[in-house]
Amino acid sequence: MAKKDFTLKTLCNERVGDGVYKMVLKAGEDIGEIKGGQFIHIALPDKTHILRRPFCIADFSKEDRTVTVYYAIIGDGTKVLSRVKAGESVKALLPLGNGFTMKEEYRKVMLIGGGMGTAVLPAIPTAWADKEYYTFLGFAKKEKMIAINELTDRSKEIYVATDDGSYGRKGFVTEAIAENIERIDPDVIMVCGPEILYKVLKKTLEGYTDRTYISLEKRMGCGIGACLVCNCKIKSADGMKYLRACVDGPVFNMDEVMLDE
């Protein structure tokens, strides 16, 4: 099923952390096939903010025709979204983007999330429930954590680190990854987080980057490839090319992505 503009009923839109909200939306019709790593483009319910806002599809239920998103209050647009009440409707285009690919031969899957990037991860085991998941999450503090329960329930092993030690181990999640990567020896690694996380993982996952796929966090305008706001630098035979995160990604192989120094 191709992307489509839906009118979605808000089932809940609640604060679940320090400036972080969880929103569950329900369609009146089939939402089609969704892969982990795809996103939704929500029209804000006012006349001031013309551009839609992109959010990763954190989770979904094909049977219940629902999609879940997590978002942080970072500007006027997300403040407007946080005022949407249960029972109210929003328009949204979904599913957008090329998400993660799960090959049949993959058995052990490592999931890595940093901060709000963790919101990408729950949809992966929802889409592919027959895999074995090893999950590593890093947050600034306990009050910023999201999707812990969902990912704990779906993971064989889960490791959580916070910068201040308020939950899990104190420090960076990359330390736990370095300690366990060889033991787990995952068939594929799927990651979402800030660019600084990818830069550190380049070293932490040495020898595994060819099997590592990252979801790029890019600002987007149209969400359908027309505005070129979300261009990203990707290695090519000629050295480098620009691709659009919204339609060519947001998921790329780690070895392909040219991270800014």
CSV table of C-alpha atoms in Angstrom, one decimal:
chain,number,residue,atom,x,y,z
A,1,MET,CA,0.0,0.0,0.0
A,2,ALA,CA,1.4,3.4,-1.0
A,3,LYS,CA,1.6,6.3,1.3
A,4,LYS,CA,-1.7,8.0,1.9
A,5,ASP,CA,-3.1,11.0,3.7
A,6,PHE,CA,-5.2,9.8,6.6
A,7,THR,CA,-7.5,11.5,9.1
A,8,LEU,CA,-6.4,10.0,12.4
A,9,LYS,CA,-8.3,10.1,15.7
A,10,THR,CA,-6.2,10.8,18.7
A,11,LEU,CA,-6.5,8.0,21.3
A,12,CYS,CA,-4.0,9.6,23.7
A,13,ASN,CA,-1.5,12.4,23.8
A,14,GLU,CA,0.2,12.4,27.1
A,15,ARG,CA,3.4,13.6,28.8
A,16,VAL,CA,5.6,10.7,29.6
A,17,GLY,CA,8.8,12.4,30.6
A,18,ASP,CA,10.7,15.7,30.9
A,19,GLY,CA,9.3,17.5,27.9
A,20,VAL,CA,8.5,14.2,26.1
A,21,TYR,CA,5.1,13.1,24.9
A,22,LYS,CA,3.5,9.9,23.6
A,23,MET,CA,0.8,10.1,21.0
A,24,VAL,CA,-1.4,7.2,19.8
A,25,LEU,CA,-3.4,7.8,16.6
A,26,LYS,CA,-6.1,5.5,15.1
A,27,ALA,CA,-7.1,5.3,11.4
A,28,GLY,CA,-10.6,4.6,10.2
A,29,GLU,CA,-9.2,2.3,7.5
A,30,ASP,CA,-6.3,-0.1,6.8
A,31,ILE,CA,-3.0,1.6,7.4
A,32,GLY,CA,-1.1,-0.8,5.1
A,33,GLU,CA,2.3,-2.4,5.6
A,34,ILE,CA,4.7,-0.5,7.9
A,35,LYS,CA,8.4,-1.3,8.4
A,36,GLY,CA,10.5,-0.2,11.3
A,37,GLY,CA,12.3,3.0,10.5
A,38,GLN,CA,9.5,4.7,8.5
A,39,PHE,CA,7.9,7.9,9.5
A,40,ILE,CA,4.7,9.9,9.6
A,41,HIS,CA,4.1,13.5,8.5
A,42,ILE,CA,1.6,15.2,10.8
A,43,ALA,CA,-0.3,18.4,9.9
A,44,LEU,CA,-0.6,20.7,12.9
A,45,PRO,CA,-4.2,21.6,13.8
A,46,ASP,CA,-3.9,25.3,13.4
A,47,LYS,CA,-3.6,27.8,10.5
A,48,THR,CA,-0.2,29.3,11.6
A,49,HIS,CA,2.1,26.3,11.0
A,50,ILE,CA,1.9,25.4,7.3
A,51,LEU,CA,4.6,22.8,7.2
A,52,ARG,CA,3.9,19.3,8.6
A,53,ARG,CA,6.0,17.8,11.2
A,54,PRO,CA,7.8,14.4,10.7
A,55,PHE,CA,8.0,11.8,13.5
A,56,CYS,CA,9.3,8.3,13.3
A,57,ILE,CA,6.6,5.6,13.7
A,58,ALA,CA,7.6,4.3,17.1
A,59,ASP,CA,5.1,1.5,17.0
A,60,PHE,CA,2.0,0.3,15.2
A,61,SER,CA,-0.8,-2.2,15.2
A,62,LYS,CA,-2.2,-3.3,11.8
A,63,GLU,CA,-5.1,-5.0,13.5
A,64,ASP,CA,-6.1,-2.0,15.6
A,65,ARG,CA,-5.1,0.4,12.8
A,66,THR,CA,-3.0,2.5,15.2
A,67,VAL,CA,0.4,4.3,15.1
A,68,THR,CA,2.4,5.5,18.0
A,69,VAL,CA,4.8,8.4,18.0
A,70,TYR,CA,7.0,10.0,20.7
A,71,TYR,CA,8.1,13.6,20.4
A,72,ALA,CA,9.9,16.2,22.5
A,73,ILE,CA,8.8,19.8,22.9
A,74,ILE,CA,11.4,21.7,21.0
A,75,GLY,CA,9.5,24.6,19.4
A,76,ASP,CA,6.1,26.2,18.7
A,77,GLY,CA,5.0,23.3,16.4
A,78,THR,CA,5.4,20.6,19.0
A,79,LYS,CA,3.8,22.8,21.6
A,80,VAL,CA,0.7,23.0,19.4
A,81,LEU,CA,0.8,19.3,18.9
A,82,SER,CA,1.0,18.7,22.7
A,83,ARG,CA,-2.3,20.5,23.1
A,84,VAL,CA,-4.2,18.0,20.9
A,85,LYS,CA,-6.7,16.2,23.1
A,86,ALA,CA,-7.9,12.6,23.0
A,87,GLY,CA,-10.9,12.4,20.6
A,88,GLU,CA,-9.6,15.1,18.3
A,89,SER,CA,-8.4,14.4,14.8
A,90,VAL,CA,-5.2,15.2,12.8
A,91,LYS,CA,-4.3,14.7,9.2
A,92,ALA,CA,-1.1,12.7,8.5
A,93,LEU,CA,0.7,11.2,5.6
A,94,LEU,CA,2.1,7.7,6.1
A,95,PRO,CA,4.1,5.6,5.9
A,96,LEU,CA,7.0,7.6,4.5
A,97,GLY,CA,10.6,6.8,3.9
A,98,ASN,CA,12.6,3.7,3.3
A,99,GLY,CA,13.0,1.9,6.7
A,100,PHE,CA,15.1,-0.9,7.8
A,101,THR,CA,15.4,-4.1,5.8
A,102,MET,CA,15.2,-7.4,7.6
A,103,LYS,CA,16.6,-10.4,5.7
A,104,GLU,CA,15.3,-13.9,6.3
A,105,GLU,CA,18.7,-15.1,7.3
A,106,TYR,CA,19.1,-12.5,10.1
A,107,ARG,CA,18.5,-14.2,13.5
A,108,LYS,CA,20.3,-12.0,16.1
A,109,VAL,CA,19.5,-8.3,15.8
A,110,MET,CA,21.2,-5.6,17.9
A,111,LEU,CA,19.1,-2.4,18.4
A,112,ILE,CA,20.9,0.8,19.5
A,113,GLY,CA,19.1,3.9,20.5
A,114,GLY,CA,20.3,7.3,21.7
A,115,GLY,CA,17.9,9.7,23.3
A,116,MET,CA,14.8,10.4,21.3
A,117,GLY,CA,16.3,8.2,18.6
A,118,THR,CA,15.1,5.3,20.7
A,119,ALA,CA,11.6,6.1,19.4
A,120,VAL,CA,12.5,4.4,16.1
A,121,LEU,CA,13.2,1.0,17.7
A,122,PRO,CA,9.9,-0.6,19.0
A,123,ALA,CA,8.4,-0.8,15.5
A,124,ILE,CA,11.2,-3.1,14.4
A,125,PRO,CA,10.3,-6.1,16.6
A,126,THR,CA,6.6,-5.3,15.9
A,127,ALA,CA,7.3,-5.7,12.2
A,128,TRP,CA,9.6,-8.7,12.6
A,129,ALA,CA,8.6,-10.6,15.7
A,130,ASP,CA,10.5,-13.8,14.9
A,131,LYS,CA,14.0,-12.4,15.6
A,132,GLU,CA,16.2,-12.3,18.7
A,133,TYR,CA,16.7,-8.8,19.9
A,134,TYR,CA,19.6,-7.4,21.9
A,135,THR,CA,18.9,-3.8,22.8
A,136,PHE,CA,21.2,-1.0,24.0
A,137,LEU,CA,19.8,2.4,25.0
A,138,GLY,CA,21.4,5.6,26.2
A,139,PHE,CA,19.7,8.7,27.7
A,140,ALA,CA,20.8,11.8,29.5
A,141,LYS,CA,18.8,10.9,32.6
A,142,LYS,CA,15.9,8.8,33.8
A,143,GLU,CA,13.3,11.6,33.1
A,144,LYS,CA,14.2,11.5,29.4
A,145,MET,CA,13.8,7.8,28.9
A,146,ILE,CA,11.2,6.5,26.4
A,147,ALA,CA,9.8,3.1,25.3
A,148,ILE,CA,11.6,1.2,28.0
A,149,ASN,CA,8.7,-1.2,28.7
A,150,GLU,CA,8.0,-1.9,25.1
A,151,LEU,CA,11.6,-2.7,24.3
A,152,THR,CA,12.2,-4.7,27.5
A,153,ASP,CA,9.2,-7.0,26.6
A,154,ARG,CA,10.6,-7.6,23.1
A,155,SER,CA,14.3,-8.0,23.8
A,156,LYS,CA,16.2,-11.1,24.9
A,157,GLU,CA,18.7,-8.8,26.6
A,158,ILE,CA,18.4,-5.0,27.2
A,159,TYR,CA,21.1,-2.6,28.5
A,160,VAL,CA,20.3,1.0,29.6
A,161,ALA,CA,22.8,3.7,30.4
A,162,THR,CA,22.2,7.3,31.6
A,163,ASP,CA,24.8,10.0,31.7
A,164,ASP,CA,24.0,10.8,35.4
A,165,GLY,CA,23.5,7.2,36.6
A,166,SER,CA,19.8,7.9,37.5
A,167,TYR,CA,18.8,4.6,35.7
A,168,GLY,CA,20.8,1.6,34.6
A,169,ARG,CA,24.6,2.0,34.4
A,170,LYS,CA,26.2,5.4,34.6
A,171,GLY,CA,28.0,6.5,31.5
A,172,PHE,CA,27.6,6.0,27.8
A,173,VAL,CA,25.8,3.1,26.2
A,174,THR,CA,28.7,2.6,23.9
A,175,GLU,CA,30.7,1.2,26.8
A,176,ALA,CA,28.1,-1.6,27.2
A,177,ILE,CA,28.1,-2.2,23.5
A,178,ALA,CA,31.9,-2.6,23.4
A,179,GLU,CA,31.7,-5.1,26.3
A,180,ASN,CA,29.1,-7.3,24.6
A,181,ILE,CA,29.5,-7.0,20.8
A,182,GLU,CA,31.8,-9.9,20.3
A,183,ARG,CA,29.8,-12.2,22.6
A,184,ILE,CA,26.5,-11.4,20.8
A,185,ASP,CA,28.0,-11.2,17.3
A,186,PRO,CA,24.8,-9.9,15.8
A,187,ASP,CA,23.8,-10.6,12.2
A,188,VAL,CA,22.6,-7.0,11.8
A,189,ILE,CA,22.7,-3.8,13.8
A,190,MET,CA,20.0,-1.1,13.6
A,191,VAL,CA,20.6,2.3,15.1
A,192,CYS,CA,19.0,5.7,15.6
A,193,GLY,CA,20.3,8.6,17.6
A,194,PRO,CA,22.2,11.9,17.3
A,195,GLU,CA,25.1,12.2,14.9
A,196,ILE,CA,27.6,12.2,17.8
A,197,LEU,CA,26.5,8.7,18.6
A,198,TYR,CA,27.2,7.5,15.1
A,199,LYS,CA,30.7,9.0,15.2
A,200,VAL,CA,31.5,7.1,18.4
A,201,LEU,CA,29.9,3.9,17.1
A,202,LYS,CA,32.2,4.0,14.0
A,203,LYS,CA,35.0,3.1,16.4
A,204,THR,CA,33.0,0.9,18.8
A,205,LEU,CA,31.6,-1.2,16.0
A,206,GLU,CA,34.9,-1.6,14.1
A,207,GLY,CA,34.6,-4.8,12.1
A,208,TYR,CA,30.7,-4.6,12.2
A,209,THR,CA,30.0,-1.4,10.4
A,210,ASP,CA,29.2,-3.2,7.1
A,211,ARG,CA,26.2,-4.8,8.9
A,212,THR,CA,25.2,-1.6,10.7
A,213,TYR,CA,22.3,0.5,9.5
A,214,ILE,CA,21.6,3.9,10.8
A,215,SER,CA,18.5,6.1,10.7
A,216,LEU,CA,19.5,9.7,10.1
A,217,GLU,CA,17.8,12.4,12.1
A,218,LYS,CA,17.4,15.3,9.6
A,219,ARG,CA,15.2,18.4,9.5
A,220,MET,CA,12.5,17.9,6.8
A,221,GLY,CA,10.2,20.2,5.0
A,222,CYS,CA,7.9,18.5,2.6
A,223,GLY,CA,8.7,14.9,3.5
A,224,ILE,CA,8.2,13.7,0.0
A,225,GLY,CA,11.5,14.6,-1.7
A,226,ALA,CA,10.6,17.9,-3.3
A,227,CYS,CA,12.2,20.6,-1.1
A,228,LEU,CA,15.7,19.1,-0.6
A,229,VAL,CA,16.0,20.3,3.0
A,230,CYS,CA,17.0,16.9,4.3
A,231,ASN,CA,19.9,16.2,1.9
A,232,CYS,CA,22.7,14.0,3.3
A,233,LYS,CA,26.1,13.1,2.0
A,234,ILE,CA,26.5,9.5,0.9
A,235,LYS,CA,29.6,7.9,-0.5
A,236,SER,CA,29.5,7.0,-4.2
A,237,ALA,CA,31.8,5.7,-7.0
A,238,ASP,CA,32.6,9.3,-7.8
A,239,GLY,CA,33.4,10.2,-4.2
A,240,MET,CA,30.2,11.7,-2.8
A,241,LYS,CA,26.6,12.3,-3.7
A,242,TYR,CA,23.6,14.0,-2.0
A,243,LEU,CA,20.5,11.9,-1.2
A,244,ARG,CA,17.3,12.9,0.4
A,245,ALA,CA,16.7,11.4,3.8
A,246,CYS,CA,12.9,11.5,3.4
A,247,VAL,CA,12.7,9.3,0.3
A,248,ASP,CA,16.1,7.7,-0.2
A,249,GLY,CA,16.4,7.1,3.5
A,250,PRO,CA,16.2,7.8,6.4
A,251,VAL,CA,18.0,4.4,6.8
A,252,PHE,CA,21.5,4.0,5.2
A,253,ASN,CA,24.4,1.6,5.8
A,254,MET,CA,26.8,3.1,8.2
A,255,ASP,CA,29.7,2.7,5.8
A,256,GLU,CA,27.9,4.8,3.2
A,257,VAL,CA,27.2,7.8,5.3
A,258,MET,CA,29.7,10.7,5.3
A,259,LEU,CA,29.5,12.1,8.8
A,260,ASP,CA,30.5,15.8,9.3
A,261,GLU,CA,33.7,16.2,11.2
